[in-house]
mmCIF file of N, CA and C in Angstrom:
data_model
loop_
_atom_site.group_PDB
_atom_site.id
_atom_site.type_symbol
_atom_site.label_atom_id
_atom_site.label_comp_id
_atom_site.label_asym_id
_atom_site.label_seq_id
_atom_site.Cartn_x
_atom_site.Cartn_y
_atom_site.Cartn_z
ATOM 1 N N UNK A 1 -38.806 -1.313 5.566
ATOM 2 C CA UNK A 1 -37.689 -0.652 6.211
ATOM 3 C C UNK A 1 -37.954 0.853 6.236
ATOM 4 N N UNK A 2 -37.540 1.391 7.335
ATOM 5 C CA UNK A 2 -38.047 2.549 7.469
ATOM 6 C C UNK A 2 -37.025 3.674 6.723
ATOM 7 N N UNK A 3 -37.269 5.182 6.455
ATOM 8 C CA UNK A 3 -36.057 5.979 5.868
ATOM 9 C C UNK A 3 -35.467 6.248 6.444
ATOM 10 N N UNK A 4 -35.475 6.321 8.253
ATOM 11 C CA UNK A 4 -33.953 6.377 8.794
ATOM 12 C C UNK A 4 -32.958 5.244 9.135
ATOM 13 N N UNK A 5 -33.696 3.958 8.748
ATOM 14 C CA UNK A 5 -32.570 2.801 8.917
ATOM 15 C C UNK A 5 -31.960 2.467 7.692
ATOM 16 N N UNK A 6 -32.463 3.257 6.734
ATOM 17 C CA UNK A 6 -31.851 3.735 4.870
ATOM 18 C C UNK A 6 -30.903 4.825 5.272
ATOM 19 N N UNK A 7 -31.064 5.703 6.099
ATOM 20 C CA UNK A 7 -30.014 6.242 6.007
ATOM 21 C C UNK A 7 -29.176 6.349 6.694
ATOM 22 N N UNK A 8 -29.309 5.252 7.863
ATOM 23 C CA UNK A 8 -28.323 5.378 8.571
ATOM 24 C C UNK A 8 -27.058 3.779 8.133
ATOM 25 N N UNK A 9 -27.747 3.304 7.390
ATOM 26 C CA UNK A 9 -26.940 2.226 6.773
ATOM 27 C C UNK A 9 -26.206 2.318 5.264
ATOM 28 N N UNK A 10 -26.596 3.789 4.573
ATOM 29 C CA UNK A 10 -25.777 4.331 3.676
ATOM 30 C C UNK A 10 -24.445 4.870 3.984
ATOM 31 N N UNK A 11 -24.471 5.443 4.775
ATOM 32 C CA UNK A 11 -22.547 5.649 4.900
ATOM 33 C C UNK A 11 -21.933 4.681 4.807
ATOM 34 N N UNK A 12 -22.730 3.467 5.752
ATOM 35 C CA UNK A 12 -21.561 2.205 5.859
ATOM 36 C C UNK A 12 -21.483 1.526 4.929
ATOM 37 N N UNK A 13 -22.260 0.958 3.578
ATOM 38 C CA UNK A 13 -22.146 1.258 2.611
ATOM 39 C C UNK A 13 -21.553 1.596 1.317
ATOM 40 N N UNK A 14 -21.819 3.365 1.817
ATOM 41 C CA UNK A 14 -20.403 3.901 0.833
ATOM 42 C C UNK A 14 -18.964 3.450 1.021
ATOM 43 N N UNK A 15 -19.190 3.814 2.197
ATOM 44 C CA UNK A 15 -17.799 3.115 3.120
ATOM 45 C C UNK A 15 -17.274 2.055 2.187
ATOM 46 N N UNK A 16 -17.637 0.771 2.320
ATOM 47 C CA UNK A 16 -17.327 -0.409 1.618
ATOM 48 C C UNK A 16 -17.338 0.025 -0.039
ATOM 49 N N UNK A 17 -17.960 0.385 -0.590
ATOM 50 C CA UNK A 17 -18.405 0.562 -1.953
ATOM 51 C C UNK A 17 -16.887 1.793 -1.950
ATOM 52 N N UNK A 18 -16.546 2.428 -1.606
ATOM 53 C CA UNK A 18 -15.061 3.104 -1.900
ATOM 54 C C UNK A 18 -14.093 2.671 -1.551
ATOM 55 N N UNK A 19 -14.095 1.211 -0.823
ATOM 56 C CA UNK A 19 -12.885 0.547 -0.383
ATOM 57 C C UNK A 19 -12.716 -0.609 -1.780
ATOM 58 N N UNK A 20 -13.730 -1.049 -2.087
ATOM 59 C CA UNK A 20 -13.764 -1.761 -3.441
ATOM 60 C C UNK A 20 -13.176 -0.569 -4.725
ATOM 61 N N UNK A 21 -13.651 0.400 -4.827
ATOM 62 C CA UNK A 21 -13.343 0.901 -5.897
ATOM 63 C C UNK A 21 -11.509 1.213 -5.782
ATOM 64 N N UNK A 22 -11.269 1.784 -4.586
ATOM 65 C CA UNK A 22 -9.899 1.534 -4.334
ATOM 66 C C UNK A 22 -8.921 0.781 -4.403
ATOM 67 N N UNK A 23 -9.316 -0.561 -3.616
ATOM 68 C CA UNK A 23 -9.013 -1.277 -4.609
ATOM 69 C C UNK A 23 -8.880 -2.307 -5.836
ATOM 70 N N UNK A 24 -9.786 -2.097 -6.014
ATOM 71 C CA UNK A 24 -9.874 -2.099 -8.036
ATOM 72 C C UNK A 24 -8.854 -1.228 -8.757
ATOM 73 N N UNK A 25 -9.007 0.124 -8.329
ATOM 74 C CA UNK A 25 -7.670 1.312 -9.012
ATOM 75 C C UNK A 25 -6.540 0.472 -8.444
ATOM 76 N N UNK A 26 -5.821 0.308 -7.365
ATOM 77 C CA UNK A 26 -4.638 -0.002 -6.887
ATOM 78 C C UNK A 26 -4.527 -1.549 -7.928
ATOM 79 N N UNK A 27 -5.413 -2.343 -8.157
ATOM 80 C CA UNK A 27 -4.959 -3.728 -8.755
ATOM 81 C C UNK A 27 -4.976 -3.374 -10.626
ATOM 82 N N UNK A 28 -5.481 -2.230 -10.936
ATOM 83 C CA UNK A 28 -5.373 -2.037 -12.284
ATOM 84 C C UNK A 28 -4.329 -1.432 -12.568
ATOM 85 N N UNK A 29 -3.603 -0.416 -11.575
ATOM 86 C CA UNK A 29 -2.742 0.631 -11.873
ATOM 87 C C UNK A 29 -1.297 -0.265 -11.953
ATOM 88 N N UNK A 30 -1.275 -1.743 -10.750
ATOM 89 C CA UNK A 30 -0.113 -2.174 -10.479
ATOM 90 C C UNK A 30 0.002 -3.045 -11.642
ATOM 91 N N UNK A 31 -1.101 -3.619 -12.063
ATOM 92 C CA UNK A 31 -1.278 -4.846 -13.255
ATOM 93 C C UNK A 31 -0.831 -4.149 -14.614
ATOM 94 N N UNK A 32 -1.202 -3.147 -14.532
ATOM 95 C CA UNK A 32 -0.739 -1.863 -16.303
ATOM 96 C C UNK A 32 0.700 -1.926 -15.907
ATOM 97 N N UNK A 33 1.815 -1.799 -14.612
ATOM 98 C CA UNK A 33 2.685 -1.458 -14.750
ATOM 99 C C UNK A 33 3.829 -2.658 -14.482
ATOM 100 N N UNK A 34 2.698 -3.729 -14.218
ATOM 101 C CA UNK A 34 3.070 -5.414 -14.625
ATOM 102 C C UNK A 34 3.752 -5.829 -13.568
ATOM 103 N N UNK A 35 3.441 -5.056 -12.255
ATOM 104 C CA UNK A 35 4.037 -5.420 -10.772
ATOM 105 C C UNK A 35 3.037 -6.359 -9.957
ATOM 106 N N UNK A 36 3.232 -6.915 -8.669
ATOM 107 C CA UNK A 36 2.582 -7.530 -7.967
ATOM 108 C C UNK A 36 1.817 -7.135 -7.547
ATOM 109 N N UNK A 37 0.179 -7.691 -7.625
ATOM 110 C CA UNK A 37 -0.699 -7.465 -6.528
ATOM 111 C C UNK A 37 -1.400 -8.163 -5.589
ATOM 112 N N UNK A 38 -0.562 -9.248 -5.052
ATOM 113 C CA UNK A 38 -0.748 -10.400 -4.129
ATOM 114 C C UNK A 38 -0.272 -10.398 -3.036
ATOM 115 N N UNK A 39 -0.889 -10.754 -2.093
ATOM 116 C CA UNK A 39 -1.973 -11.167 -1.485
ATOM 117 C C UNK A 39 -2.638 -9.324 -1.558
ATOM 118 N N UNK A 40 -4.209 -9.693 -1.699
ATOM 119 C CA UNK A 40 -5.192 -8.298 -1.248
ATOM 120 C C UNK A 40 -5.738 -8.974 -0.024
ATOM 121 N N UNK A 41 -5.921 -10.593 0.517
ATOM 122 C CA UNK A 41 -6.559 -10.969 1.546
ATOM 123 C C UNK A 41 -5.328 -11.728 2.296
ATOM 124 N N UNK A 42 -5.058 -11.536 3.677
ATOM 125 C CA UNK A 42 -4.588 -12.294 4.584
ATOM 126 C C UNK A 42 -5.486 -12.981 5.560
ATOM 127 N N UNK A 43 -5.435 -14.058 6.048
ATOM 128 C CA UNK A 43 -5.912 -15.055 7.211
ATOM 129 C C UNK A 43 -4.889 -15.280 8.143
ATOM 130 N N UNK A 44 -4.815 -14.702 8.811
ATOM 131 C CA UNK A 44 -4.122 -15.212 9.858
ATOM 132 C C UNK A 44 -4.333 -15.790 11.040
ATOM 133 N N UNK A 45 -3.562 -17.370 10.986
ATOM 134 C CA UNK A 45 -4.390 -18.277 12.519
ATOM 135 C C UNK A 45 -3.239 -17.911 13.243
ATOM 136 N N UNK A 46 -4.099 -17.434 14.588
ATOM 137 C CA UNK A 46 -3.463 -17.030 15.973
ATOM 138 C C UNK A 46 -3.413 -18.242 16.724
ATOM 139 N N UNK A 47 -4.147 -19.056 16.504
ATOM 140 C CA UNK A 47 -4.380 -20.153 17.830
ATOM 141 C C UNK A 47 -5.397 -21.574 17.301
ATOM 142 N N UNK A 48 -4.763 -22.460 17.077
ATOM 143 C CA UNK A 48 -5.599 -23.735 16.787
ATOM 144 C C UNK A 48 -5.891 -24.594 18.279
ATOM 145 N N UNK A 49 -5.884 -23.120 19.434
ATOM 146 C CA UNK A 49 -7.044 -23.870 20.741
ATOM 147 C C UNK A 49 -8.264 -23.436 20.230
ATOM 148 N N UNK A 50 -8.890 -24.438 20.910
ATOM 149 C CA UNK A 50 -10.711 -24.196 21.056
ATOM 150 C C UNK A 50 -11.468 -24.374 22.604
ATOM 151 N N UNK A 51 -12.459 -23.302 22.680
ATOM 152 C CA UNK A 51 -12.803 -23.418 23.884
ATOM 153 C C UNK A 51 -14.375 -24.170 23.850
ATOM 154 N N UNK A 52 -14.574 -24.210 22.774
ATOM 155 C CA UNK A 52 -15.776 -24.719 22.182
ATOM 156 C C UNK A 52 -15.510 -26.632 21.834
ATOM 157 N N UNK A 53 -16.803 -27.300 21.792
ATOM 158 C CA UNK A 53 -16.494 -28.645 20.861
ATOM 159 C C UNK A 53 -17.627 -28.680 19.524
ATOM 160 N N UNK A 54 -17.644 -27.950 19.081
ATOM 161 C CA UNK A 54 -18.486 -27.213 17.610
ATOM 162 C C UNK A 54 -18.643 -28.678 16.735
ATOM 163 N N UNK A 55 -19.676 -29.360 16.971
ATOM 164 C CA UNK A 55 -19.805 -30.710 15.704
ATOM 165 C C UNK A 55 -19.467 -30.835 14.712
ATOM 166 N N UNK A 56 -19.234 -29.082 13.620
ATOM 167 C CA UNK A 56 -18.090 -29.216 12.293
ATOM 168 C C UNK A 56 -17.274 -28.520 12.399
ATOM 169 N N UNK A 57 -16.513 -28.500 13.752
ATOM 170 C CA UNK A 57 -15.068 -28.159 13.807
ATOM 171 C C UNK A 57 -14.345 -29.423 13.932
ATOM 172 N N UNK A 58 -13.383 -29.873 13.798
ATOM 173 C CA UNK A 58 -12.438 -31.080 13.650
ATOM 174 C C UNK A 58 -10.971 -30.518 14.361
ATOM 175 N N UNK A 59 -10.990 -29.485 14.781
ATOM 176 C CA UNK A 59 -9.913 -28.937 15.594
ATOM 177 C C UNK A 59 -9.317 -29.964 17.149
ATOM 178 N N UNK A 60 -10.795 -30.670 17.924
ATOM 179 C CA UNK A 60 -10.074 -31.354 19.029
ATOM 180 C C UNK A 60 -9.376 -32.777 18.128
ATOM 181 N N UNK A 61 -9.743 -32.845 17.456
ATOM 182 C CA UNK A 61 -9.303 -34.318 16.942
ATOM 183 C C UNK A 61 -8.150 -34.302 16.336
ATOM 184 N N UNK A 62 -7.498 -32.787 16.018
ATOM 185 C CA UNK A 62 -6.063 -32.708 15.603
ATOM 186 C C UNK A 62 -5.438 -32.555 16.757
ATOM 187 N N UNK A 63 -3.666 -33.077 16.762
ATOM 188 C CA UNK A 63 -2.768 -33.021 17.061
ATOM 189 C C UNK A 63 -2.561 -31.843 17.478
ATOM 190 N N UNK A 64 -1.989 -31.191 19.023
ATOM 191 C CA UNK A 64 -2.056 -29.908 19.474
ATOM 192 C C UNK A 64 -1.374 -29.192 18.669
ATOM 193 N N UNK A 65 -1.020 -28.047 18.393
ATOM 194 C CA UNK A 65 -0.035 -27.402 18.066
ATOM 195 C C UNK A 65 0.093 -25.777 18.324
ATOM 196 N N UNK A 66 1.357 -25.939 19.065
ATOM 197 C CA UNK A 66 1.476 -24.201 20.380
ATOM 198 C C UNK A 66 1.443 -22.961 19.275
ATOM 199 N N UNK A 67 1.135 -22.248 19.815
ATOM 200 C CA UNK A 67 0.741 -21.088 19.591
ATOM 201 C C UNK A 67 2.280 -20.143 19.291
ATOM 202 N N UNK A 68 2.423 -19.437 18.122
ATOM 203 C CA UNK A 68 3.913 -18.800 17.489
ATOM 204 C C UNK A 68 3.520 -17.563 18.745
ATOM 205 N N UNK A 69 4.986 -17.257 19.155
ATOM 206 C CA UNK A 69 4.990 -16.651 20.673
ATOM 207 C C UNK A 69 4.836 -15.215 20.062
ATOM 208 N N UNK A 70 4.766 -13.968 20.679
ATOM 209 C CA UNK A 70 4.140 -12.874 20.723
ATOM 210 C C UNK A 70 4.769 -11.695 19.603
ATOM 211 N N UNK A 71 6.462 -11.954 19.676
ATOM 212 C CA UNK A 71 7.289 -11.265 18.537
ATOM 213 C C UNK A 71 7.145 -11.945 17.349
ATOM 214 N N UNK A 72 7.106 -13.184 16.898
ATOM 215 C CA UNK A 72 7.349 -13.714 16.117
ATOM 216 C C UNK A 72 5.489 -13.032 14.774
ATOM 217 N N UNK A 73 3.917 -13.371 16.168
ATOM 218 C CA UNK A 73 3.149 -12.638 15.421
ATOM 219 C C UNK A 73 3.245 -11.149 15.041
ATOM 220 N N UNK A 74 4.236 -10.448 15.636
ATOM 221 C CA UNK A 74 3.885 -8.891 15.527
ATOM 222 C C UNK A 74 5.019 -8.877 13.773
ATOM 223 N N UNK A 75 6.128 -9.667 14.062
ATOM 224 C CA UNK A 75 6.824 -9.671 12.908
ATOM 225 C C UNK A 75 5.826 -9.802 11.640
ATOM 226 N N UNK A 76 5.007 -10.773 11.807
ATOM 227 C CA UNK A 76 4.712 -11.494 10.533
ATOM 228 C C UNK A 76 3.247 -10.203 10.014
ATOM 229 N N UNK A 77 3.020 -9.558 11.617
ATOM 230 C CA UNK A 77 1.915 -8.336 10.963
ATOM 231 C C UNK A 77 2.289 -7.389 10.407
ATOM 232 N N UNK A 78 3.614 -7.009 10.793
ATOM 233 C CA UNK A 78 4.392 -5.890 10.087
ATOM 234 C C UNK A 78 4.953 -6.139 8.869
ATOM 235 N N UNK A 79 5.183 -7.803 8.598
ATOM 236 C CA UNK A 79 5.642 -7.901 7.388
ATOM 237 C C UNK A 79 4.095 -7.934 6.383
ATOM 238 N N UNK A 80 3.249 -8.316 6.576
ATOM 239 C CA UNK A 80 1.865 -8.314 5.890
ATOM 240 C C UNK A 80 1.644 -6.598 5.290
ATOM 241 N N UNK A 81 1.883 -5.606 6.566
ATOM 242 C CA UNK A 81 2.037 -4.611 6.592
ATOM 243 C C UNK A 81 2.132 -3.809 5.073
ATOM 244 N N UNK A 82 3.531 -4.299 5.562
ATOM 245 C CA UNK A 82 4.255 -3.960 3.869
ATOM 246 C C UNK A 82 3.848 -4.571 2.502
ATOM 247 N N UNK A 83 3.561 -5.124 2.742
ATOM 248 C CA UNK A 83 2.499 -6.292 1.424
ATOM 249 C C UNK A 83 1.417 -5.433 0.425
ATOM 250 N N UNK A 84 1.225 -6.043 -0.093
ATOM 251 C CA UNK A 84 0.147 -5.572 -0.510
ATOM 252 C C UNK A 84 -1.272 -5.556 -0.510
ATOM 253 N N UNK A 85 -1.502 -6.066 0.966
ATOM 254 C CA UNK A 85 -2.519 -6.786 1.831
ATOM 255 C C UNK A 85 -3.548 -5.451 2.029
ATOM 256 N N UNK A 86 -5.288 -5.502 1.641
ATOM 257 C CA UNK A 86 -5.755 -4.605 2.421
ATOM 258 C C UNK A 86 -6.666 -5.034 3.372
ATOM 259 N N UNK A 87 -6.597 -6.655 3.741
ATOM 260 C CA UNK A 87 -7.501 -6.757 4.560
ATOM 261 C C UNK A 87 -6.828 -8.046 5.335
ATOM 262 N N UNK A 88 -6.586 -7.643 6.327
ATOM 263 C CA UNK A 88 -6.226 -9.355 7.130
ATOM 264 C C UNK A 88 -7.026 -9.664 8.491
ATOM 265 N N UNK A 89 -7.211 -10.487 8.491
ATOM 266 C CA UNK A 89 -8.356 -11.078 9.139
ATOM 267 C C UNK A 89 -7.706 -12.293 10.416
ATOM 268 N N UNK A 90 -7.439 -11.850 11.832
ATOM 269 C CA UNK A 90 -7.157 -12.490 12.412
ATOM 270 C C UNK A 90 -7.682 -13.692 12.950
ATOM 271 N N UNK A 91 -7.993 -14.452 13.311
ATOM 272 C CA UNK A 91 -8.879 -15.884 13.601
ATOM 273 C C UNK A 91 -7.948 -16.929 14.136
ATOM 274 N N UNK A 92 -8.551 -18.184 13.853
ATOM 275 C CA UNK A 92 -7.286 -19.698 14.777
ATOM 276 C C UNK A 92 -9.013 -20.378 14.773
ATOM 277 N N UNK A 93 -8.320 -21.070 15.775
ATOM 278 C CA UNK A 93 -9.064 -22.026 16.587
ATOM 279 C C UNK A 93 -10.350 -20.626 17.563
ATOM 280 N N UNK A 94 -9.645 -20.224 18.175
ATOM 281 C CA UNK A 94 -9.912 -19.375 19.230
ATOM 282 C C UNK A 94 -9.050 -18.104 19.704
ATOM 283 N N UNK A 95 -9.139 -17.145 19.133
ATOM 284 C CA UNK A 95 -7.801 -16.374 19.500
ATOM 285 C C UNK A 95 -7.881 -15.717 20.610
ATOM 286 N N UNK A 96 -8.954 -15.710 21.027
ATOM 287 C CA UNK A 96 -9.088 -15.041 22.419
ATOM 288 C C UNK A 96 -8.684 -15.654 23.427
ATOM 289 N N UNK A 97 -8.488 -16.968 23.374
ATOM 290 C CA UNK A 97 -7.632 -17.889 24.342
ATOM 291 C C UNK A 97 -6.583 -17.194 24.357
ATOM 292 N N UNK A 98 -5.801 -16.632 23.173
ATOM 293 C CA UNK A 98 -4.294 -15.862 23.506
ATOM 294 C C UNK A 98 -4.329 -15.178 24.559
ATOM 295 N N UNK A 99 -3.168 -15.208 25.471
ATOM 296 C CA UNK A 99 -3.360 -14.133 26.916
ATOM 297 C C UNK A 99 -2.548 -12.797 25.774
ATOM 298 N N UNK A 100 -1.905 -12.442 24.845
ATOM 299 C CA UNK A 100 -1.451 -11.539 24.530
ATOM 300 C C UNK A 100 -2.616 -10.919 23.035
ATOM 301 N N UNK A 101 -3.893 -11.404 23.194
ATOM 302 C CA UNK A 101 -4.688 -10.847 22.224
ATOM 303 C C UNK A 101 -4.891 -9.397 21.945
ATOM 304 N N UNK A 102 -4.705 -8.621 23.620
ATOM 305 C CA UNK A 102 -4.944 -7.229 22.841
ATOM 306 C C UNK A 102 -3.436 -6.429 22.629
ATOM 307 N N UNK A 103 -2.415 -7.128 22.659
ATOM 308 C CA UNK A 103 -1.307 -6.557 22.334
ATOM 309 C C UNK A 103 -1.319 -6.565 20.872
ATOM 310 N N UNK A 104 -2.226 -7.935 20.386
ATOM 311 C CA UNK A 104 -1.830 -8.016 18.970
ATOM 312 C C UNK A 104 -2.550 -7.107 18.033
ATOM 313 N N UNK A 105 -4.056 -6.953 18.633
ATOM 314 C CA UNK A 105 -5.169 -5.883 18.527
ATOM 315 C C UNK A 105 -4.650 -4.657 18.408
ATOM 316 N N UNK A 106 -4.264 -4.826 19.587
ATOM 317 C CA UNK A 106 -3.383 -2.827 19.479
ATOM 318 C C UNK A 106 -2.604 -2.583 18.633
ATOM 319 N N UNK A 107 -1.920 -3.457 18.216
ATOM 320 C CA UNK A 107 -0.550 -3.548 17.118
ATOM 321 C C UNK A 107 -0.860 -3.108 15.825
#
């Protein structure tokens, strides 16, 4: 590996390596003062469509089920919001099937 693809992959890096140490402080400081620090990870499924038939996905073989309409996701991001969440991770089946994906993006 050469020394500028060392250094151009150290910021990103630090980057991560001070988001861990952060929170580590935030889960020690709340745990000393014997408050909640749950959820640090959210998953959130947007959409159990698939545009794919993926051999270890098992998604066509379930039972459809519609997609929570456009207020109802912005609620549940704003309530995550407030959480104690530092990382949520949108996904489904396919979320890009959503016609309102970059509203939720932008959000």
């Amino acid at each position: 590996m050469s020394r500028a693809a060392v250094r151009c992959d150290a910021p990103m890096r630090w980057r991560a390596v001070r988001r861990y140490v952060s929170a580590s402080g935030y889960i020690l400081r709340t745990a000393a003062r014997g408050a909640a620090t749950w959820p640090l990870y959210v998953s959130l499924k947007l959409s159990h469509r698939c545009a794919g038939a993926w051999p270890f996905c098992d998604l066509p073989r379930r039972a459809p089920v519609p997609d929570a309409d456009t207020a109802a996701v912005l609620r549940m991001i704003d309530a995550i919001e407030r959480s104690s969440t530092f990382v949520l991770c949108l996904e489904g089946g396919e979320p890009f099937l959503r016609p309102d994906i970059t509203t939720l993006l932008a959000h």
